[in-house]
XYZ file of N, CA and C in Angstrom:
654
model
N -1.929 -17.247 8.625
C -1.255 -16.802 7.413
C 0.074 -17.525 7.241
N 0.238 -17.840 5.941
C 1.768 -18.629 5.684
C 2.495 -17.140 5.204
N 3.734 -17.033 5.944
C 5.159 -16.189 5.566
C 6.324 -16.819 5.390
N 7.174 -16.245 3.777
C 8.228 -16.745 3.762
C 9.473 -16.223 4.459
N 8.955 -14.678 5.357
C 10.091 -14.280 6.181
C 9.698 -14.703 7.476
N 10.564 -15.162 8.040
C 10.664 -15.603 9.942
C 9.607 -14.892 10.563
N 8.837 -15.351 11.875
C 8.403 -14.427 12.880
C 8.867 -13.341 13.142
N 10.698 -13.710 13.807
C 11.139 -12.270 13.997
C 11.623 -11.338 12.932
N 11.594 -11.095 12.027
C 11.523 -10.494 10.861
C 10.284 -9.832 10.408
N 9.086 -10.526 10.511
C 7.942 -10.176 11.144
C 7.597 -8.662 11.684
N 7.873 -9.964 12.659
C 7.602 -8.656 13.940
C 8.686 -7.527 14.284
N 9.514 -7.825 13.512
C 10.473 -6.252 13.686
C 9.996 -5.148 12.444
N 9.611 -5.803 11.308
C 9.278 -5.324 10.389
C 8.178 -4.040 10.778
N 7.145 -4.650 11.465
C 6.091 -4.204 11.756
C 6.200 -3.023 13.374
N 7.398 -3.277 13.587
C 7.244 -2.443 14.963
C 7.932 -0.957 14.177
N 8.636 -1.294 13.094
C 9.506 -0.540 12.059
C 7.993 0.432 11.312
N 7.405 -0.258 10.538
C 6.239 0.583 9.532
C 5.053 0.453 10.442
N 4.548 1.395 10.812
C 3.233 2.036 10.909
C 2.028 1.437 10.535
N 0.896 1.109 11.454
C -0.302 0.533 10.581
C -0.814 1.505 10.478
N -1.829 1.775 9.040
C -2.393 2.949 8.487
C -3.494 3.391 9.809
N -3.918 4.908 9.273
C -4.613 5.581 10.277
C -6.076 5.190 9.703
N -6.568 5.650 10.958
C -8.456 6.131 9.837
C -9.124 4.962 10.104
N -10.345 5.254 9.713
C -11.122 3.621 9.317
C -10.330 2.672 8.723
N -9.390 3.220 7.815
C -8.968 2.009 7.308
C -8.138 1.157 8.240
N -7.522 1.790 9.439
C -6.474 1.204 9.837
C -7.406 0.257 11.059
N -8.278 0.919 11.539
C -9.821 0.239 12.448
C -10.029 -1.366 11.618
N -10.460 -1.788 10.679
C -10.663 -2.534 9.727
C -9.370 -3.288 9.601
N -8.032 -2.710 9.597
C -6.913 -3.308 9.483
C -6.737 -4.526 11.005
N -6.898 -3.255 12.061
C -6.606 -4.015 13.323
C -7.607 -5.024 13.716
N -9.021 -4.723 13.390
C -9.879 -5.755 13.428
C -9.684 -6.928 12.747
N -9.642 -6.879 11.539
C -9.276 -8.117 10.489
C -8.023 -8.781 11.208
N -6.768 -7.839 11.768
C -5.396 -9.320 12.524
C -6.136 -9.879 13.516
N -6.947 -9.147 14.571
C -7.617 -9.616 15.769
C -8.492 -10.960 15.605
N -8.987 -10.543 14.532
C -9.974 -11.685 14.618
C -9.764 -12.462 13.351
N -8.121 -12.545 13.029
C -7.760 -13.806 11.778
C -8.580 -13.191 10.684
N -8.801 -12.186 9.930
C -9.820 -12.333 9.044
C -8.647 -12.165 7.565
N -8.639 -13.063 6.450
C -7.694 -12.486 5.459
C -7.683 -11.375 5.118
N -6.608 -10.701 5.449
C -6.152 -9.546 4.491
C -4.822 -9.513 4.548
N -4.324 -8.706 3.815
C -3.158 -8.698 2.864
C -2.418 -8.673 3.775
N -0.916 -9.003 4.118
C 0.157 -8.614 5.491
C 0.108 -7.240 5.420
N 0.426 -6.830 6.393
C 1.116 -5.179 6.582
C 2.374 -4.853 5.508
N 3.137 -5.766 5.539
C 4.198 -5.600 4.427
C 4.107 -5.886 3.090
N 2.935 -6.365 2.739
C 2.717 -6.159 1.219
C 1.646 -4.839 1.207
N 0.925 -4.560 2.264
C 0.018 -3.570 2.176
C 0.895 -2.256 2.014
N 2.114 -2.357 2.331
C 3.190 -1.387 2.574
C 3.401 -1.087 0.987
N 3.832 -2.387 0.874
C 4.242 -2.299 -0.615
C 3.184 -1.962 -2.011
N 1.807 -2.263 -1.950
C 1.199 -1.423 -2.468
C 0.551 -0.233 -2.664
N 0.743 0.589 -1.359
C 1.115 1.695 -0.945
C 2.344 2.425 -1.706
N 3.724 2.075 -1.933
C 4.672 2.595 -2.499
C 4.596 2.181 -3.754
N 4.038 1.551 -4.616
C 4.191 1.221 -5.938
C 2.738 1.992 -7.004
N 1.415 1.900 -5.757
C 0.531 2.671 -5.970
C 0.644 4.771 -5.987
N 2.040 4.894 -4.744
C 2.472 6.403 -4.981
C 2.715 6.886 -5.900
N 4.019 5.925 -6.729
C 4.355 6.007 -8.141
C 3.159 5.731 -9.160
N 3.044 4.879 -9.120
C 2.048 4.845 -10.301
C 0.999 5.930 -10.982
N -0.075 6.290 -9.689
C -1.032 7.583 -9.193
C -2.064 6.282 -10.602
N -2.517 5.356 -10.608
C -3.699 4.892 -11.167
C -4.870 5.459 -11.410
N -5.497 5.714 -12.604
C -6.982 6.260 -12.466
C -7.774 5.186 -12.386
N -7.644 3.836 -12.771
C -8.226 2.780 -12.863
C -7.487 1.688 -12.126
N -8.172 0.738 -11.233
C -7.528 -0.263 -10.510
C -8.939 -1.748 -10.254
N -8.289 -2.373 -10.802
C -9.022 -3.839 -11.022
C -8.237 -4.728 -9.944
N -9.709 -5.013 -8.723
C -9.242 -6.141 -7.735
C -9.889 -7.459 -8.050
N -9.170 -8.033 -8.062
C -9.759 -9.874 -8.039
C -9.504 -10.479 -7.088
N -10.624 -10.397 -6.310
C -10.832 -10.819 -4.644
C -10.758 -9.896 -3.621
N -11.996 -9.168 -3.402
C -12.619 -8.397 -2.602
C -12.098 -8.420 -1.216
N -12.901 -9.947 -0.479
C -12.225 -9.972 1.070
C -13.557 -8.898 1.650
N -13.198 -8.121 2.584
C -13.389 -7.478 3.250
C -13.043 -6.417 3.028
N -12.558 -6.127 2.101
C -12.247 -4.180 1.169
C -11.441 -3.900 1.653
N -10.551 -4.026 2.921
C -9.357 -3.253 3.423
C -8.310 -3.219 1.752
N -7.982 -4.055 1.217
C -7.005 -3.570 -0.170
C -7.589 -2.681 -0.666
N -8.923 -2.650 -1.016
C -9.752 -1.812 -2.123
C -9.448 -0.235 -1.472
N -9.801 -0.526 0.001
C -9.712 0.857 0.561
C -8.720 1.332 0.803
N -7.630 0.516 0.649
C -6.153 1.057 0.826
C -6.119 1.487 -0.098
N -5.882 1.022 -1.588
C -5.750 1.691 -2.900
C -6.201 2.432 -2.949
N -7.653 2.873 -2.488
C -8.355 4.137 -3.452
C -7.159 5.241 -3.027
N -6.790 4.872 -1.650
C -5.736 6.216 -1.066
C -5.298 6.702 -2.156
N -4.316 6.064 -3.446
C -3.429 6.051 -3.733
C -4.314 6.600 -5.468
N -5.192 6.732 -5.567
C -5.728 6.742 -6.618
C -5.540 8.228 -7.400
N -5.650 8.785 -8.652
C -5.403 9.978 -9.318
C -6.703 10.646 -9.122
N -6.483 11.881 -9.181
C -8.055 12.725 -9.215
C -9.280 12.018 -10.534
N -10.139 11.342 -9.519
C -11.377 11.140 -10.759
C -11.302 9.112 -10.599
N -10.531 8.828 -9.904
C -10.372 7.578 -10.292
C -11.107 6.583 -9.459
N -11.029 5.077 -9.775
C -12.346 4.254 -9.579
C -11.668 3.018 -9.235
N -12.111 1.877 -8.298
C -11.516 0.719 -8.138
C -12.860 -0.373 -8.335
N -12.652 -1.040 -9.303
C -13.494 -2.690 -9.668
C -13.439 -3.603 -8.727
N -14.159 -4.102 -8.134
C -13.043 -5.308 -6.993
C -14.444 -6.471 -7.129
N -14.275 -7.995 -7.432
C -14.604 -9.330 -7.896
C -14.908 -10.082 -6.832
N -16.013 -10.541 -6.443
C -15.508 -11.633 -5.489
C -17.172 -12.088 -5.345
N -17.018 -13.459 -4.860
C -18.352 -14.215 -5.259
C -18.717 -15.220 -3.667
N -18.086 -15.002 -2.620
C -17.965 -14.790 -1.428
C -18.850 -14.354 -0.346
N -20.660 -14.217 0.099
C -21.706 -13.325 0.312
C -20.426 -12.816 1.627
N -20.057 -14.109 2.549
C -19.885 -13.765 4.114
C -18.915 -12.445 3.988
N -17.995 -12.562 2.395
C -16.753 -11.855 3.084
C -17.367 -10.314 2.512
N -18.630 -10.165 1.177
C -18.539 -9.126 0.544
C -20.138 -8.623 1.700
N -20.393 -9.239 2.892
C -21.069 -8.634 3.553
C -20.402 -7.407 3.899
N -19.163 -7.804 4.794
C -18.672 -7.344 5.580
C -17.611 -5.990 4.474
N -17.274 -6.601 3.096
C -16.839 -5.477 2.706
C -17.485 -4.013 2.276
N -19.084 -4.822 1.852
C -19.802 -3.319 1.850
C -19.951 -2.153 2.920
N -19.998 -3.207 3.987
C -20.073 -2.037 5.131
C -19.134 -1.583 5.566
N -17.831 -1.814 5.238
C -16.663 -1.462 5.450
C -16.252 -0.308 4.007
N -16.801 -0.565 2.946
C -17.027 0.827 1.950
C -17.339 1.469 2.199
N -18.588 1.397 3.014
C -19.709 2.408 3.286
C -19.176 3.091 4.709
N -18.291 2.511 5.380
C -17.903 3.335 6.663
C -16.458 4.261 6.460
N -15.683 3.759 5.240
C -14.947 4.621 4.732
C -15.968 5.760 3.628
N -16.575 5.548 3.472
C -17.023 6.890 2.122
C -16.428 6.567 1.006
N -16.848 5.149 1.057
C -16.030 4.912 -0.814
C -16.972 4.273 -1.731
N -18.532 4.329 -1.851
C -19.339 3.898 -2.374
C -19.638 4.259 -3.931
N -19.216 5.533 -3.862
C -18.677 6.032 -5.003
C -17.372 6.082 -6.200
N -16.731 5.475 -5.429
C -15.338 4.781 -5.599
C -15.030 3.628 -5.884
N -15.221 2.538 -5.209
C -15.111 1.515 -5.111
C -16.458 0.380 -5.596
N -16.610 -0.322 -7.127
C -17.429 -0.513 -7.363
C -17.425 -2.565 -7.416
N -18.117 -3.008 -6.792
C -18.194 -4.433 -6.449
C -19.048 -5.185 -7.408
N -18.324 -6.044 -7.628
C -18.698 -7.028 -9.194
C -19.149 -8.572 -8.328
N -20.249 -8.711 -8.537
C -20.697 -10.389 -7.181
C -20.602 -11.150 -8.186
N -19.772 -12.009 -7.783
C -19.555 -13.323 -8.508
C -18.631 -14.162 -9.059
N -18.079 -15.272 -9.532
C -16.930 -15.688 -9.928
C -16.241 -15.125 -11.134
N -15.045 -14.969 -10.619
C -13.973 -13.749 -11.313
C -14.044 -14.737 -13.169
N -14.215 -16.112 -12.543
C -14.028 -16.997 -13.951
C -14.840 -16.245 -14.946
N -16.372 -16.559 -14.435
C -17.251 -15.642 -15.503
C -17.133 -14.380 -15.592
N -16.786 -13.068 -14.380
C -16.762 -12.139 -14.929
C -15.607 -11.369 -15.903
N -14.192 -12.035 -15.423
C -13.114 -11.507 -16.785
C -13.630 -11.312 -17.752
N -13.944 -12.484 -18.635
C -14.194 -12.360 -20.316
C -15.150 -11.625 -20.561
N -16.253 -11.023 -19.486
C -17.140 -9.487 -19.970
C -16.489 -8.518 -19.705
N -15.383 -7.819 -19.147
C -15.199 -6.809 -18.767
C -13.919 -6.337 -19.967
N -14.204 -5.508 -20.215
C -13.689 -4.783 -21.575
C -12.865 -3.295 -21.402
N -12.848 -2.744 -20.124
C -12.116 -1.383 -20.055
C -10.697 -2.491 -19.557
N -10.056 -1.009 -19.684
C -8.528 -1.206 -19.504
C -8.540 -0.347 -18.077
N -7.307 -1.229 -17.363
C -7.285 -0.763 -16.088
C -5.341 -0.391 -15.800
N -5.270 0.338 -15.057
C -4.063 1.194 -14.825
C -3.439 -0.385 -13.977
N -4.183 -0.613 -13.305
C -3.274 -1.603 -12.066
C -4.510 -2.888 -11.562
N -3.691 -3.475 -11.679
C -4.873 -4.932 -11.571
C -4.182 -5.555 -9.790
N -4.891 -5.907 -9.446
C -4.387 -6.741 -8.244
C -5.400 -7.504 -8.072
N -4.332 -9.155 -8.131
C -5.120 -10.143 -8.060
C -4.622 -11.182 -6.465
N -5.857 -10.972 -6.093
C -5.676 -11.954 -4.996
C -6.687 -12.715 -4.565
N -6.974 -13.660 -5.231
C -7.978 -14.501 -4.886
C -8.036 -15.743 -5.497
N -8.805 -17.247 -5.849
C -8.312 -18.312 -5.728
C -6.595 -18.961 -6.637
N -6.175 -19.225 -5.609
C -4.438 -19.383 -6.278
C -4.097 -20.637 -7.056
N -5.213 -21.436 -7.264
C -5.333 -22.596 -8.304
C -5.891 -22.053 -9.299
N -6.460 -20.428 -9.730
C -6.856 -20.175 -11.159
C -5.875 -19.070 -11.051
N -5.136 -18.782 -10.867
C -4.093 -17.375 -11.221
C -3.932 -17.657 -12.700
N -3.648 -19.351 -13.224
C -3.358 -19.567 -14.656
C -4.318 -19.370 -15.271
N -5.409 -19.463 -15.437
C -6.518 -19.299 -15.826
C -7.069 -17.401 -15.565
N -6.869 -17.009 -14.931
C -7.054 -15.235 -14.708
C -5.898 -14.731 -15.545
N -4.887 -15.512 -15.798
C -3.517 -14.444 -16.277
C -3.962 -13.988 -17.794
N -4.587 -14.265 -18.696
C -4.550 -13.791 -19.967
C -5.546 -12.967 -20.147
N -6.806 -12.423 -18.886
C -7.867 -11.831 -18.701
C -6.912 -10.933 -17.792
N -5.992 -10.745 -17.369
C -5.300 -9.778 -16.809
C -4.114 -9.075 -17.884
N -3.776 -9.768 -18.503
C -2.755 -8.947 -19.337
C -3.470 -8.337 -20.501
N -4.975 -8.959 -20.847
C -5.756 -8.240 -22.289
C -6.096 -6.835 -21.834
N -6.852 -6.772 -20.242
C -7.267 -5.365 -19.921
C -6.281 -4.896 -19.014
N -4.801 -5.125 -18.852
C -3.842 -4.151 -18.843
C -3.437 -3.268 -20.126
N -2.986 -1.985 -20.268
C -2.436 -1.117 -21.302
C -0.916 -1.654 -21.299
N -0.582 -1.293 -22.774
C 1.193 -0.792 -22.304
C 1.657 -0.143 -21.199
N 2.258 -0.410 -20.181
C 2.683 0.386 -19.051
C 1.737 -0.040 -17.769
N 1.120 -0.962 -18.037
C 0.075 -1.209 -16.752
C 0.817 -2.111 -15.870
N 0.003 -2.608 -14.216
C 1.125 -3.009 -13.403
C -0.200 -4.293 -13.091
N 0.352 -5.181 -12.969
C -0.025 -6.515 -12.285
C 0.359 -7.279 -10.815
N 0.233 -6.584 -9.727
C 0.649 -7.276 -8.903
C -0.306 -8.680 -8.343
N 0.479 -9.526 -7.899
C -0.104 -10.623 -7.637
C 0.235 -10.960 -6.382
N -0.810 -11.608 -5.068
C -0.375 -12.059 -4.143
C -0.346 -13.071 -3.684
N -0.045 -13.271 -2.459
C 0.513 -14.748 -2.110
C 0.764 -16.363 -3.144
N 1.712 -15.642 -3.437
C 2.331 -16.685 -4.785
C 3.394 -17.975 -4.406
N 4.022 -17.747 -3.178
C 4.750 -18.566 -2.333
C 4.564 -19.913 -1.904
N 3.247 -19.725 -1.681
C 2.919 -20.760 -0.544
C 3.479 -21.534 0.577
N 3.636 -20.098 1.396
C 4.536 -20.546 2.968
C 5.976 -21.305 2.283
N 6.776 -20.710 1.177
C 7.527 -21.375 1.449
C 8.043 -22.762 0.497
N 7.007 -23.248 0.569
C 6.866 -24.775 -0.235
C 6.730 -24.909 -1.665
N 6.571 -23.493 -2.344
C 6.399 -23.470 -3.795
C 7.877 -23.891 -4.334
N 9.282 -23.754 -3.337
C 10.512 -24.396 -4.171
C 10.668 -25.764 -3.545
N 10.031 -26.053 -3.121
C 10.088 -28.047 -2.238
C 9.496 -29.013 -3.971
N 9.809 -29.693 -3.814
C 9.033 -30.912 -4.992
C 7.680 -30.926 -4.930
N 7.322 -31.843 -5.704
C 5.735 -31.722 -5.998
C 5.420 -32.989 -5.025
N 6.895 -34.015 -5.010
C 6.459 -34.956 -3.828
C 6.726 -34.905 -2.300
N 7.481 -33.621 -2.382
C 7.831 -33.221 -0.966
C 6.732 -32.312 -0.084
N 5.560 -31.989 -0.872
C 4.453 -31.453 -0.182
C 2.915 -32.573 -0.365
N 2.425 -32.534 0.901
C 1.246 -32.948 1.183
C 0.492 -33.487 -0.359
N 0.160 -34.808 -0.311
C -0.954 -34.869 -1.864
C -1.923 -33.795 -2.042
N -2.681 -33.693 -1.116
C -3.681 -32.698 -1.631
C -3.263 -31.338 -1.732
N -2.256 -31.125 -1.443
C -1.433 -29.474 -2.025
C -0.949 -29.518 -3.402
N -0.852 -30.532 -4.020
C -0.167 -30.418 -5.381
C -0.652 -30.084 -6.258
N -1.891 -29.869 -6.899
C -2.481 -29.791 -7.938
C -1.984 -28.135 -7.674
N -2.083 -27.119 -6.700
C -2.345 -25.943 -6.342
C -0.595 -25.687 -6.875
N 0.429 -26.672 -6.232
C 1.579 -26.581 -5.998
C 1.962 -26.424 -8.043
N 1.422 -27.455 -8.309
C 1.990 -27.317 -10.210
C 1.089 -26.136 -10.299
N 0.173 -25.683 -10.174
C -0.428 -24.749 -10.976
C 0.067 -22.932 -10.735
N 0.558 -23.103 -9.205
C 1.620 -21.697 -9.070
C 2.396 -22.035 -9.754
N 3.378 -23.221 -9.727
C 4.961 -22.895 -10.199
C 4.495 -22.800 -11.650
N 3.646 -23.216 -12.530
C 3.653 -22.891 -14.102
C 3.220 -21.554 -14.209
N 2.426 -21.066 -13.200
C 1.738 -19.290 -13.255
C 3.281 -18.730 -13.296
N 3.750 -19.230 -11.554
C 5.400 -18.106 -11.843
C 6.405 -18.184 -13.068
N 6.587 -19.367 -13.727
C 7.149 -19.622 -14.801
C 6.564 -19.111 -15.860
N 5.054 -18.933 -16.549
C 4.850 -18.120 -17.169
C 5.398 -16.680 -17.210
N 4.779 -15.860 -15.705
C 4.828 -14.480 -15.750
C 6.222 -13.939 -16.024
N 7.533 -15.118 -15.419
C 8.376 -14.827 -16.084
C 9.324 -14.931 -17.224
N 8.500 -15.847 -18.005
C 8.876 -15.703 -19.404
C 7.717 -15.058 -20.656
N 7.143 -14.599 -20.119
C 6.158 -14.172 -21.049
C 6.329 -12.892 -21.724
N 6.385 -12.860 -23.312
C 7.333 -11.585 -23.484
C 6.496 -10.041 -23.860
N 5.278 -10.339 -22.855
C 4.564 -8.869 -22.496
C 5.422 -8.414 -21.766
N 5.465 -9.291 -20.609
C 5.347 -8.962 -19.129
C 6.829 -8.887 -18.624
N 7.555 -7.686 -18.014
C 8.584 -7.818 -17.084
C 7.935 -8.264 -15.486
N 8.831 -9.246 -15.458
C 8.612 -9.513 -14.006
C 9.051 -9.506 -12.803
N 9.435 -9.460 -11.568
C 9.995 -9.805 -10.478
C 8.916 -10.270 -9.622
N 9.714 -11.486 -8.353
C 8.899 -12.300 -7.577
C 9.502 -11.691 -5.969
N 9.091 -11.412 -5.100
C 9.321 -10.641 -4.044
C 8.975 -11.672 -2.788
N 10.239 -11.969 -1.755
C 9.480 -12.605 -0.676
C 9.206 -11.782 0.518
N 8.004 -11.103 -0.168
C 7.412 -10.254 1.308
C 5.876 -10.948 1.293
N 5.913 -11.133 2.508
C 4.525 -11.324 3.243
C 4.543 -13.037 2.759
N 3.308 -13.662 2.401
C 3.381 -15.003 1.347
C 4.118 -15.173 -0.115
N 4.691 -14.042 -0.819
C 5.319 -13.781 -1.421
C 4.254 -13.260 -2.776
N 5.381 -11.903 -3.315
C 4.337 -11.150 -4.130
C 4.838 -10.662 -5.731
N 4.135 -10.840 -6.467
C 4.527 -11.224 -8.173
C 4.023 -9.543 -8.478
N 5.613 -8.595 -9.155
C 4.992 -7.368 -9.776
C 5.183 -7.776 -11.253
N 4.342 -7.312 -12.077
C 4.552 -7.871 -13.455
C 4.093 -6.582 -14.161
N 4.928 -5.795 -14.921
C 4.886 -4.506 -15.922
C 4.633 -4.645 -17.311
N 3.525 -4.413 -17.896
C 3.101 -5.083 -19.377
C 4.217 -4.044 -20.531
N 4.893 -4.588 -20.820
C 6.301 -4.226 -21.696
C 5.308 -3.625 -23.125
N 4.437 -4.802 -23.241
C 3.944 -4.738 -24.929
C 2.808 -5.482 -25.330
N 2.077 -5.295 -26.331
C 0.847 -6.017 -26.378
C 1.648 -7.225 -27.503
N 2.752 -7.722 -27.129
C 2.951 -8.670 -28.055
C 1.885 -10.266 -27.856
């Protein structure tokens, strides 16, 4: 994993907050053990506290993984409520079904197979809270399929937007084959924060994490 805070910052962070209990937290410790992506502990933290406030009846994931986010959120969900989660991935949405199915969220948590490209422009409900984390060379391309099925008042968080770091280096100061990825975050972050739906802030926790509040359907 790339972090824009230090090791020891890190790791004090984490001796500080608690990894969740339950299956979910089983799934948590498995996934660091064995490298598998999922979200840091400190952004998982943080959607935890933004999901308290909120209380979402509806929550749209873009990029499945292995369900630990999906199953973190439902925590956080309002009486009656439902999480969408995207991903076109067999190896990783093997492992997330059975990881639904060992939390009791089959009913909850409903899995969309396939590329998020094609499925945005069918999906037509409005969702309380979108979280997008999955390929970071189309965030520009997902952003206007994320702000149509947000409401007034809906929340957009976005993750690992940073890139270890290197998203404020030049476009010639990183590796050639990082750049295409490198222009296509910095115009996503430059959008989200001038775009006059969306209030924004950019957060350096974990790879660094984009909250964006839809102001208005302007």
């Amino acid at each position: 994993m790339n972090y824009v805070t230090d090791d020891d910052m890190n790791l004090y962070l984490r001796t500080v907050q608690p990894m969740y209990d339950g299956i979910l937290g089983e799934i948590q410790k498995q996934s660091i053990e064995h490298d598998v992506p999922i979200v840091p502990h400190e952004t998982a933290r943080l959607l935890s506290v933004l999901l308290s406030i909120k209380k979402p009846k509806k929550i749209l994931e873009i990029g499945t993984a292995v369900g630990f986010s999906a199953g973190l959120m439902s925590r956080y969900l309002g009486q009656g409520g439902s999480i969408t989660t995207i991903d076109r991935f067999e190896i990783m949405l093997k492992d997330a079904r059975e990881n639904i199915k060992k939390m009791d969220l089959e009913d909850t948590i409903t899995i969309l197979e396939g590329d998020a490209a094609d499925i945005l422009p069918t999906l037509q409900e409005q969702y309380d809270v979108i979280f997008l984390d999955a390929a970071k060379g189309q965030y520009g391309n997902f952003l206007p399929h994320c702000i149509r099925l947000l409401p007034v008042g809906g929340i957009l968080i976005v993750d690992d937007v940073l890139q270890g770091g290197s998203i404020a280096k030049t476009r010639f100061s990183v590796p050639r084959r990082q750049r295409t990825i490198h222009k296509r975050m910095r115009n996503f972050l430059w959008e989200i924060s001038h775009n006059d739906c969306l209030e924004s802030c950019i957060l350096p926790v974990g790879d660094g994490v984009a909250i964006c509040y839809k102001k208005s359907d302007k």
